[in-house]
Amino acid sequence: MNTMNFKTWKGVASLLSAAMLALTLAGCGTTTTNEGTGSSQPAQEQSQEQAQTDLKTQYPLTVTDATGESFTFDKAPAKIVSVSPAETESLFALGLDEQIVGVSDYDDYPEAATKKPKMGGITKPNEESIIAAEADIVFTGISMSEESVKKLRDLGITIFKTDPKSVDDVMNNIETFGKITDHQEKAQEIITQMKQDVADVTEAVKAVKAEEKKKVYVEFSPGWTVGKGEFMDELITLAGGNNVASDLTGWNQINEENIIASNPDVILYANDVIDENSKTLDQIIKARSGWDQITAVKNDAVIGLDANLLSRPGPRVTQGLKEVAKAIYPELFK
């Protein structure tokens, strides 16, 4: 997608990686016991204290990233770099502003991220800047290939890669970041809210009968959609829709005739994409030959969504889920 020459895609190109996520957690959250102490504390107070103890990371901590690389932390990292917008959002959500010493050129949320030193692109970051930052750990996401990760490791950079395929994977990553940084309590708060968002959506759409589920097509960058096996496809499914590209796997360039034949009821698109001719993505979609016969176009159900919420597998992905559900079934979310 780097060759597409679009003015704004803000890291949506990060959606084209295909490695499987493999998180293996060990040596953390060790429960402590105080046998025979004769404590007279009430049971509820004791359980609260135990819960707080359980949420303190016990170092050394060993974790494994999506490439199968193992990392052992003797203490929480003091200097962190993130070259992935989704990972940056997760780390800031955990309250790690002071520890973050660099972000990618595309990192624009939260506002504090825009004030951090820039480390270059999301697929090929600036190696010199990362080395100069002297970070204890560098986080990257689905934007970066394993080959690029290996190159950085060969330079002596400690880089932890994620590759979430589902909302659960996103939550597991946040949990892992919380353990690495000893911010587990905040991680659990974030995950609890994300689970509530998912529950709210699934509860709202559960009454939609199988035969009444709307057919949905999503285009996150001109000519690109997503098939099964990726988190964006899962968002459509959780929202009670049927992805018309579910016969495909992963991120794919579209076959226009197939989309016309599938006749989606709703078309979702990233609302900040502008091509070299200053056309927005909905204008591009509606101008395609034969697409005026698609139900979604005829019914004006071509709906723009915040590209960051739609495409970033970070803590706001469940907010994106809510927006997807509202776009598909607005009557259920009044």
mmCIF file of C-alpha atoms in Angstrom:
data_model
loop_
_atom_site.group_PDB
_atom_site.id
_atom_site.type_symbol
_atom_site.label_atom_id
_atom_site.label_comp_id
_atom_site.label_asym_id
_atom_site.label_seq_id
_atom_site.Cartn_x
_atom_site.Cartn_y
_atom_site.Cartn_z
ATOM 1 C CA MET A 1 0.000 0.000 0.000
ATOM 2 C CA ASN A 2 3.014 2.295 0.194
ATOM 3 C CA THR A 3 2.759 2.717 -3.590
ATOM 4 C CA MET A 4 -0.814 3.977 -3.567
ATOM 5 C CA ASN A 5 0.133 7.618 -3.079
ATOM 6 C CA PHE A 6 -2.843 8.571 -0.934
ATOM 7 C CA LYS A 7 -2.626 11.837 1.012
ATOM 8 C CA THR A 8 -4.126 10.522 4.197
ATOM 9 C CA TRP A 9 -4.155 6.964 5.413
ATOM 10 C CA LYS A 10 -2.646 7.514 8.891
ATOM 11 C CA GLY A 11 -1.299 4.078 9.415
ATOM 12 C CA VAL A 12 -4.157 2.195 7.727
ATOM 13 C CA ALA A 13 -1.408 0.534 5.718
ATOM 14 C CA SER A 14 -0.535 -1.180 8.959
ATOM 15 C CA LEU A 15 -3.391 -3.575 8.214
ATOM 16 C CA LEU A 16 -1.484 -5.614 5.623
ATOM 17 C CA SER A 17 0.660 -7.884 7.836
ATOM 18 C CA ALA A 18 -0.117 -11.617 8.007
ATOM 19 C CA ALA A 19 1.811 -13.223 10.883
ATOM 20 C CA MET A 20 -0.062 -15.145 13.586
ATOM 21 C CA LEU A 21 -0.131 -13.766 17.128
ATOM 22 C CA ALA A 22 1.560 -15.950 19.743
ATOM 23 C CA LEU A 23 1.644 -14.594 23.255
ATOM 24 C CA THR A 24 3.045 -16.858 25.950
ATOM 25 C CA LEU A 25 3.067 -15.425 29.432
ATOM 26 C CA ALA A 26 5.157 -16.854 32.254
ATOM 27 C CA GLY A 27 6.569 -15.913 35.600
ATOM 28 C CA CYS A 28 4.158 -13.096 36.397
ATOM 29 C CA GLY A 29 1.368 -12.392 38.832
ATOM 30 C CA THR A 30 2.757 -14.796 41.428
ATOM 31 C CA THR A 31 0.402 -15.095 44.346
ATOM 32 C CA THR A 32 1.920 -14.512 47.770
ATOM 33 C CA THR A 33 0.658 -16.276 50.857
ATOM 34 C CA ASN A 34 1.047 -15.616 54.556
ATOM 35 C CA GLU A 35 0.328 -18.942 56.184
ATOM 36 C CA GLY A 36 0.107 -19.067 59.958
ATOM 37 C CA THR A 37 0.223 -15.312 60.521
ATOM 38 C CA GLY A 38 -2.943 -15.324 62.614
ATOM 39 C CA SER A 39 -4.193 -12.207 60.885
ATOM 40 C CA SER A 40 -7.456 -10.871 62.247
ATOM 41 C CA GLN A 41 -8.230 -8.756 59.155
ATOM 42 C CA PRO A 42 -11.722 -9.233 57.727
ATOM 43 C CA ALA A 43 -11.847 -11.648 54.802
ATOM 44 C CA GLN A 44 -13.008 -8.947 52.369
ATOM 45 C CA GLU A 45 -10.099 -6.666 53.273
ATOM 46 C CA GLN A 46 -7.674 -9.548 52.950
ATOM 47 C CA SER A 47 -9.019 -10.460 49.503
ATOM 48 C CA GLN A 48 -8.676 -6.853 48.307
ATOM 49 C CA GLU A 49 -5.082 -6.732 49.476
ATOM 50 C CA GLN A 50 -4.405 -10.089 47.835
ATOM 51 C CA ALA A 51 -5.901 -8.825 44.571
ATOM 52 C CA GLN A 52 -3.616 -5.803 44.665
ATOM 53 C CA THR A 53 -0.635 -8.067 45.323
ATOM 54 C CA ASP A 54 -1.613 -10.296 42.405
ATOM 55 C CA LEU A 55 -1.658 -7.240 40.123
ATOM 56 C CA LYS A 56 1.946 -6.362 40.973
ATOM 57 C CA THR A 57 4.321 -7.830 38.439
ATOM 58 C CA GLN A 58 6.794 -10.279 39.900
ATOM 59 C CA TYR A 59 10.149 -9.891 38.143
ATOM 60 C CA PRO A 60 11.943 -11.418 36.415
ATOM 61 C CA LEU A 61 9.134 -11.662 33.857
ATOM 62 C CA THR A 62 9.421 -13.612 30.600
ATOM 63 C CA VAL A 63 7.036 -13.031 27.695
ATOM 64 C CA THR A 64 6.987 -14.102 24.044
ATOM 65 C CA ASP A 65 5.919 -11.874 21.157
ATOM 66 C CA ALA A 66 4.172 -12.619 17.840
ATOM 67 C CA THR A 67 7.447 -13.613 16.182
ATOM 68 C CA GLY A 68 8.222 -16.212 18.852
ATOM 69 C CA GLU A 69 10.980 -14.085 20.389
ATOM 70 C CA SER A 70 11.255 -14.333 24.185
ATOM 71 C CA PHE A 71 11.970 -11.347 26.413
ATOM 72 C CA THR A 72 12.942 -11.370 30.071
ATOM 73 C CA PHE A 73 12.469 -8.217 32.125
ATOM 74 C CA ASP A 74 14.293 -7.841 35.441
ATOM 75 C CA LYS A 75 12.272 -4.688 36.137
ATOM 76 C CA ALA A 76 9.728 -2.446 34.448
ATOM 77 C CA PRO A 77 11.242 -0.706 31.394
ATOM 78 C CA ALA A 78 12.139 2.931 32.130
ATOM 79 C CA LYS A 79 12.367 4.001 28.473
ATOM 80 C CA ILE A 80 9.816 2.837 25.902
ATOM 81 C CA VAL A 81 9.523 3.491 22.167
ATOM 82 C CA SER A 82 6.444 2.596 20.118
ATOM 83 C CA VAL A 83 6.422 2.680 16.322
ATOM 84 C CA SER A 84 2.822 1.527 15.957
ATOM 85 C CA PRO A 85 -0.189 3.837 16.457
ATOM 86 C CA ALA A 86 -2.281 1.083 18.085
ATOM 87 C CA GLU A 87 0.480 0.114 20.506
ATOM 88 C CA THR A 88 1.114 3.775 21.292
ATOM 89 C CA GLU A 89 -2.557 4.240 22.204
ATOM 90 C CA SER A 90 -2.387 1.192 24.456
ATOM 91 C CA LEU A 91 0.749 2.365 26.246
ATOM 92 C CA PHE A 92 -0.621 5.849 26.857
ATOM 93 C CA ALA A 93 -3.904 4.365 28.077
ATOM 94 C CA LEU A 94 -1.866 2.427 30.632
ATOM 95 C CA GLY A 95 -0.471 5.703 31.970
ATOM 96 C CA LEU A 96 3.061 5.368 30.584
ATOM 97 C CA ASP A 97 3.470 8.923 29.287
ATOM 98 C CA GLU A 98 6.652 9.520 31.296
ATOM 99 C CA GLN A 99 8.264 6.289 30.117
ATOM 100 C CA ILE A 100 7.503 6.800 26.394
ATOM 101 C CA VAL A 101 10.525 8.440 24.730
ATOM 102 C CA GLY A 102 9.548 8.058 21.074
ATOM 103 C CA VAL A 103 6.670 7.282 18.691
ATOM 104 C CA SER A 104 6.174 6.834 14.962
ATOM 105 C CA ASP A 105 5.504 9.711 12.578
ATOM 106 C CA TYR A 106 1.885 8.524 12.293
ATOM 107 C CA ASP A 107 1.084 8.452 16.001
ATOM 108 C CA ASP A 108 -1.572 11.135 16.535
ATOM 109 C CA TYR A 109 -3.558 9.916 19.553
ATOM 110 C CA PRO A 110 -3.695 10.822 22.335
ATOM 111 C CA GLU A 111 -2.618 14.459 22.048
ATOM 112 C CA ALA A 112 0.421 13.750 24.235
ATOM 113 C CA ALA A 113 1.741 11.361 21.558
ATOM 114 C CA THR A 114 2.106 14.226 19.080
ATOM 115 C CA LYS A 115 4.624 15.888 21.385
ATOM 116 C CA LYS A 116 6.948 12.896 21.630
ATOM 117 C CA PRO A 117 10.153 12.554 19.558
ATOM 118 C CA LYS A 118 9.450 10.970 16.156
ATOM 119 C CA MET A 119 11.060 7.676 15.248
ATOM 120 C CA GLY A 120 10.113 7.526 11.551
ATOM 121 C CA GLY A 121 7.617 5.383 9.664
ATOM 122 C CA ILE A 122 5.514 2.481 10.857
ATOM 123 C CA THR A 123 6.865 -0.088 8.393
ATOM 124 C CA LYS A 124 10.464 1.150 8.310
ATOM 125 C CA PRO A 125 11.224 3.360 11.302
ATOM 126 C CA ASN A 126 14.365 5.472 11.613
ATOM 127 C CA GLU A 127 16.987 3.115 12.971
ATOM 128 C CA GLU A 128 19.353 5.888 14.074
ATOM 129 C CA SER A 129 16.619 7.670 16.044
ATOM 130 C CA ILE A 130 15.583 4.471 17.814
ATOM 131 C CA ILE A 131 19.166 3.610 18.755
ATOM 132 C CA ALA A 132 19.752 7.149 20.018
ATOM 133 C CA ALA A 133 16.628 6.934 22.202
ATOM 134 C CA GLU A 134 18.293 4.117 24.180
ATOM 135 C CA ALA A 135 14.926 2.501 24.870
ATOM 136 C CA ASP A 136 14.676 -0.605 27.026
ATOM 137 C CA ILE A 137 11.966 -1.953 24.706
ATOM 138 C CA VAL A 138 10.500 -0.957 21.325
ATOM 139 C CA PHE A 139 6.922 -1.981 20.543
ATOM 140 C CA THR A 140 5.652 -2.501 17.019
ATOM 141 C CA GLY A 141 2.436 -3.885 15.560
ATOM 142 C CA ILE A 142 0.831 -5.301 12.447
ATOM 143 C CA SER A 143 2.436 -2.657 10.234
ATOM 144 C CA MET A 144 5.917 -4.110 10.408
ATOM 145 C CA SER A 145 6.999 -7.302 8.684
ATOM 146 C CA GLU A 146 8.964 -9.933 10.559
ATOM 147 C CA GLU A 147 11.829 -9.279 8.138
ATOM 148 C CA SER A 148 11.981 -5.637 9.214
ATOM 149 C CA VAL A 149 11.806 -6.688 12.859
ATOM 150 C CA LYS A 150 14.735 -9.074 12.347
ATOM 151 C CA LYS A 151 16.771 -6.314 10.723
ATOM 152 C CA LEU A 152 16.251 -4.064 13.744
ATOM 153 C CA ARG A 153 17.129 -6.893 16.113
ATOM 154 C CA ASP A 154 20.332 -7.504 14.165
ATOM 155 C CA LEU A 155 21.221 -3.887 14.983
ATOM 156 C CA GLY A 156 20.844 -4.635 18.679
ATOM 157 C CA ILE A 157 17.370 -3.109 19.088
ATOM 158 C CA THR A 158 15.051 -4.929 21.492
ATOM 159 C CA ILE A 159 11.753 -4.916 19.613
ATOM 160 C CA PHE A 160 8.493 -6.568 20.689
ATOM 161 C CA LYS A 161 6.014 -7.238 17.874
ATOM 162 C CA THR A 162 2.266 -7.859 18.099
ATOM 163 C CA ASP A 163 -0.132 -9.093 15.414
ATOM 164 C CA PRO A 164 -3.682 -9.112 16.819
ATOM 165 C CA LYS A 165 -6.314 -10.946 14.782
ATOM 166 C CA SER A 166 -9.267 -10.403 17.121
ATOM 167 C CA VAL A 167 -10.618 -8.164 19.862
ATOM 168 C CA ASP A 168 -9.510 -10.789 22.391
ATOM 169 C CA ASP A 169 -5.988 -10.576 20.967
ATOM 170 C CA VAL A 170 -6.037 -6.801 21.468
ATOM 171 C CA MET A 171 -7.086 -7.233 25.082
ATOM 172 C CA ASN A 172 -4.421 -9.904 25.623
ATOM 173 C CA ASN A 173 -1.802 -7.503 24.258
ATOM 174 C CA ILE A 174 -2.921 -4.773 26.652
ATOM 175 C CA GLU A 175 -2.747 -7.268 29.498
ATOM 176 C CA THR A 176 0.779 -8.217 28.443
ATOM 177 C CA PHE A 177 1.884 -4.575 28.244
ATOM 178 C CA GLY A 178 0.470 -4.086 31.728
ATOM 179 C CA LYS A 179 2.501 -6.996 33.048
ATOM 180 C CA ILE A 180 5.709 -5.879 31.347
ATOM 181 C CA THR A 181 5.392 -2.343 32.732
ATOM 182 C CA ASP A 182 3.886 -3.229 36.130
ATOM 183 C CA HIS A 183 0.678 -1.401 35.222
ATOM 184 C CA GLN A 184 -1.595 -4.421 35.554
ATOM 185 C CA GLU A 185 -4.309 -2.679 37.530
ATOM 186 C CA LYS A 186 -4.811 -0.081 34.807
ATOM 187 C CA ALA A 187 -4.688 -2.798 32.158
ATOM 188 C CA GLN A 188 -7.533 -4.623 33.873
ATOM 189 C CA GLU A 189 -9.584 -1.409 34.013
ATOM 190 C CA ILE A 190 -9.155 -0.948 30.263
ATOM 191 C CA ILE A 191 -9.994 -4.571 29.503
ATOM 192 C CA THR A 192 -13.084 -4.462 31.716
ATOM 193 C CA GLN A 193 -14.390 -1.454 29.790
ATOM 194 C CA MET A 194 -13.622 -3.097 26.449
ATOM 195 C CA LYS A 195 -15.494 -6.239 27.490
ATOM 196 C CA GLN A 196 -18.441 -4.083 28.522
ATOM 197 C CA ASP A 197 -18.439 -2.404 25.104
ATOM 198 C CA VAL A 198 -18.547 -5.804 23.408
ATOM 199 C CA ALA A 199 -21.350 -6.968 25.713
ATOM 200 C CA ASP A 200 -23.379 -3.814 25.019
ATOM 201 C CA VAL A 201 -23.152 -4.350 21.275
ATOM 202 C CA THR A 202 -23.844 -8.084 21.269
ATOM 203 C CA GLU A 203 -26.824 -7.551 23.582
ATOM 204 C CA ALA A 204 -28.243 -4.870 21.286
ATOM 205 C CA VAL A 205 -28.005 -6.967 18.115
ATOM 206 C CA LYS A 206 -28.837 -10.399 19.525
ATOM 207 C CA ALA A 207 -32.455 -10.149 18.418
ATOM 208 C CA VAL A 208 -31.477 -9.764 14.748
ATOM 209 C CA LYS A 209 -32.478 -13.003 13.047
ATOM 210 C CA ALA A 210 -29.977 -14.796 10.847
ATOM 211 C CA GLU A 211 -32.042 -14.180 7.719
ATOM 212 C CA GLU A 212 -32.334 -10.481 8.593
ATOM 213 C CA LYS A 213 -28.646 -9.796 9.116
ATOM 214 C CA LYS A 214 -27.431 -7.045 6.819
ATOM 215 C CA LYS A 215 -24.709 -7.636 4.283
ATOM 216 C CA VAL A 216 -21.778 -5.314 4.924
ATOM 217 C CA TYR A 217 -18.864 -4.230 2.787
ATOM 218 C CA VAL A 218 -15.960 -2.288 4.320
ATOM 219 C CA GLU A 219 -13.288 -0.354 2.429
ATOM 220 C CA PHE A 220 -10.529 1.104 4.589
ATOM 221 C CA SER A 221 -8.361 2.360 1.717
ATOM 222 C CA PRO A 222 -9.219 2.742 -2.001
ATOM 223 C CA GLY A 223 -9.586 -0.698 -3.501
ATOM 224 C CA TRP A 224 -8.840 -2.611 -0.294
ATOM 225 C CA THR A 225 -11.150 -4.614 1.936
ATOM 226 C CA VAL A 226 -10.815 -7.292 4.592
ATOM 227 C CA GLY A 227 -11.804 -10.925 4.681
ATOM 228 C CA LYS A 228 -12.007 -13.467 7.474
ATOM 229 C CA GLY A 229 -9.296 -13.962 10.041
ATOM 230 C CA GLU A 230 -8.710 -10.290 10.900
ATOM 231 C CA PHE A 231 -10.074 -8.098 13.681
ATOM 232 C CA MET A 232 -11.948 -5.773 11.301
ATOM 233 C CA ASP A 233 -13.947 -8.727 9.947
ATOM 234 C CA GLU A 234 -14.708 -9.708 13.548
ATOM 235 C CA LEU A 235 -16.059 -6.215 14.255
ATOM 236 C CA ILE A 236 -18.656 -6.698 11.510
ATOM 237 C CA THR A 237 -19.607 -10.128 12.862
ATOM 238 C CA LEU A 238 -19.877 -8.933 16.469
ATOM 239 C CA ALA A 239 -22.026 -6.053 15.233
ATOM 240 C CA GLY A 240 -24.514 -8.507 13.744
ATOM 241 C CA GLY A 241 -23.537 -8.079 10.108
ATOM 242 C CA ASN A 242 -22.329 -10.419 7.390
ATOM 243 C CA ASN A 243 -19.101 -9.387 5.723
ATOM 244 C CA VAL A 244 -19.555 -9.803 1.957
ATOM 245 C CA ALA A 245 -15.797 -10.378 1.649
ATOM 246 C CA SER A 246 -15.759 -13.248 4.147
ATOM 247 C CA ASP A 247 -14.962 -15.665 1.321
ATOM 248 C CA LEU A 248 -11.516 -14.055 1.321
ATOM 249 C CA THR A 249 -8.818 -14.326 3.972
ATOM 250 C CA GLY A 250 -6.925 -11.326 5.298
ATOM 251 C CA TRP A 251 -6.447 -7.958 3.610
ATOM 252 C CA ASN A 252 -7.296 -8.004 -0.105
ATOM 253 C CA GLN A 253 -7.624 -5.818 -3.151
ATOM 254 C CA ILE A 254 -11.241 -5.906 -4.249
ATOM 255 C CA ASN A 255 -12.919 -7.445 -7.259
ATOM 256 C CA GLU A 256 -15.520 -4.808 -8.154
ATOM 257 C CA GLU A 257 -17.777 -7.241 -9.985
ATOM 258 C CA ASN A 258 -17.905 -9.499 -6.945
ATOM 259 C CA ILE A 259 -18.895 -6.616 -4.701
ATOM 260 C CA ILE A 260 -21.676 -5.595 -7.090
ATOM 261 C CA ALA A 261 -22.903 -9.202 -7.230
ATOM 262 C CA SER A 262 -22.866 -9.513 -3.429
ATOM 263 C CA ASN A 263 -25.041 -6.369 -3.243
ATOM 264 C CA PRO A 264 -24.227 -5.148 0.289
ATOM 265 C CA ASP A 265 -26.921 -3.415 2.338
ATOM 266 C CA VAL A 266 -24.338 -1.207 4.045
ATOM 267 C CA ILE A 267 -20.981 0.114 2.890
ATOM 268 C CA LEU A 268 -18.530 1.335 5.529
ATOM 269 C CA TYR A 269 -15.466 3.382 4.650
ATOM 270 C CA ALA A 270 -12.610 5.238 6.359
ATOM 271 C CA ASN A 271 -13.746 8.851 6.378
ATOM 272 C CA ASP A 272 -10.357 10.569 6.293
ATOM 273 C CA VAL A 273 -8.972 9.022 3.115
ATOM 274 C CA ILE A 274 -8.353 11.445 0.249
ATOM 275 C CA ASP A 275 -6.737 10.423 -3.034
ATOM 276 C CA GLU A 276 -4.333 12.412 -5.209
ATOM 277 C CA ASN A 277 -7.304 14.078 -6.918
ATOM 278 C CA SER A 278 -8.756 15.272 -3.583
ATOM 279 C CA LYS A 279 -11.613 12.789 -3.808
ATOM 280 C CA THR A 280 -12.929 11.239 -0.620
ATOM 281 C CA LEU A 281 -13.385 7.502 -0.363
ATOM 282 C CA ASP A 282 -17.188 7.651 -0.542
ATOM 283 C CA GLN A 283 -16.936 9.705 -3.753
ATOM 284 C CA ILE A 284 -14.578 7.108 -5.200
ATOM 285 C CA ILE A 285 -16.938 4.281 -4.222
ATOM 286 C CA LYS A 286 -20.083 5.913 -5.612
ATOM 287 C CA ALA A 287 -18.393 6.830 -8.902
ATOM 288 C CA ARG A 288 -17.488 3.242 -9.801
ATOM 289 C CA SER A 289 -19.277 1.800 -12.780
ATOM 290 C CA GLY A 290 -22.299 -0.273 -11.769
ATOM 291 C CA TRP A 291 -22.038 0.535 -8.077
ATOM 292 C CA ASP A 292 -25.071 2.815 -8.314
ATOM 293 C CA GLN A 293 -27.142 -0.378 -8.477
ATOM 294 C CA ILE A 294 -25.890 -1.632 -5.108
ATOM 295 C CA THR A 295 -28.542 -1.465 -2.375
ATOM 296 C CA ALA A 296 -26.271 0.447 -0.001
ATOM 297 C CA VAL A 297 -25.626 3.149 -2.594
ATOM 298 C CA LYS A 298 -29.287 3.380 -3.657
ATOM 299 C CA ASN A 299 -30.385 3.673 -0.021
ATOM 300 C CA ASP A 300 -27.631 6.133 0.888
ATOM 301 C CA ALA A 301 -26.200 3.635 3.374
ATOM 302 C CA VAL A 302 -22.591 4.485 2.522
ATOM 303 C CA ILE A 303 -21.294 5.484 5.933
ATOM 304 C CA GLY A 304 -17.970 6.991 6.886
ATOM 305 C CA LEU A 305 -16.309 5.973 10.153
ATOM 306 C CA ASP A 306 -13.316 7.349 12.019
ATOM 307 C CA ALA A 307 -10.413 5.588 10.343
ATOM 308 C CA ASN A 308 -8.480 5.278 13.605
ATOM 309 C CA LEU A 309 -11.372 3.618 15.421
ATOM 310 C CA LEU A 310 -11.971 1.336 12.461
ATOM 311 C CA SER A 311 -8.411 0.286 11.742
ATOM 312 C CA ARG A 312 -6.331 0.464 14.927
ATOM 313 C CA PRO A 313 -6.305 -2.659 17.106
ATOM 314 C CA GLY A 314 -5.766 -0.742 20.322
ATOM 315 C CA PRO A 315 -7.851 0.191 23.383
ATOM 316 C CA ARG A 316 -10.382 2.120 21.267
ATOM 317 C CA VAL A 317 -11.140 -0.823 18.978
ATOM 318 C CA THR A 318 -14.339 -1.566 20.917
ATOM 319 C CA GLN A 319 -15.407 2.046 20.418
ATOM 320 C CA GLY A 320 -14.919 1.265 16.748
ATOM 321 C CA LEU A 321 -17.133 -1.790 17.231
ATOM 322 C CA LYS A 322 -19.875 0.452 18.609
ATOM 323 C CA GLU A 323 -19.607 2.766 15.608
ATOM 324 C CA VAL A 324 -19.766 -0.182 13.200
ATOM 325 C CA ALA A 325 -22.876 -1.527 14.941
ATOM 326 C CA LYS A 326 -24.593 1.881 14.911
ATOM 327 C CA ALA A 327 -23.858 2.247 11.213
ATOM 328 C CA ILE A 328 -25.321 -1.168 10.380
ATOM 329 C CA TYR A 329 -28.333 -1.043 12.695
ATOM 330 C CA PRO A 330 -28.983 2.619 13.592
ATOM 331 C CA GLU A 331 -32.483 1.754 14.808
ATOM 332 C CA LEU A 332 -31.006 -0.409 17.584
ATOM 333 C CA PHE A 333 -28.743 2.339 18.929
ATOM 334 C CA LYS A 334 -31.001 5.380 19.206
#
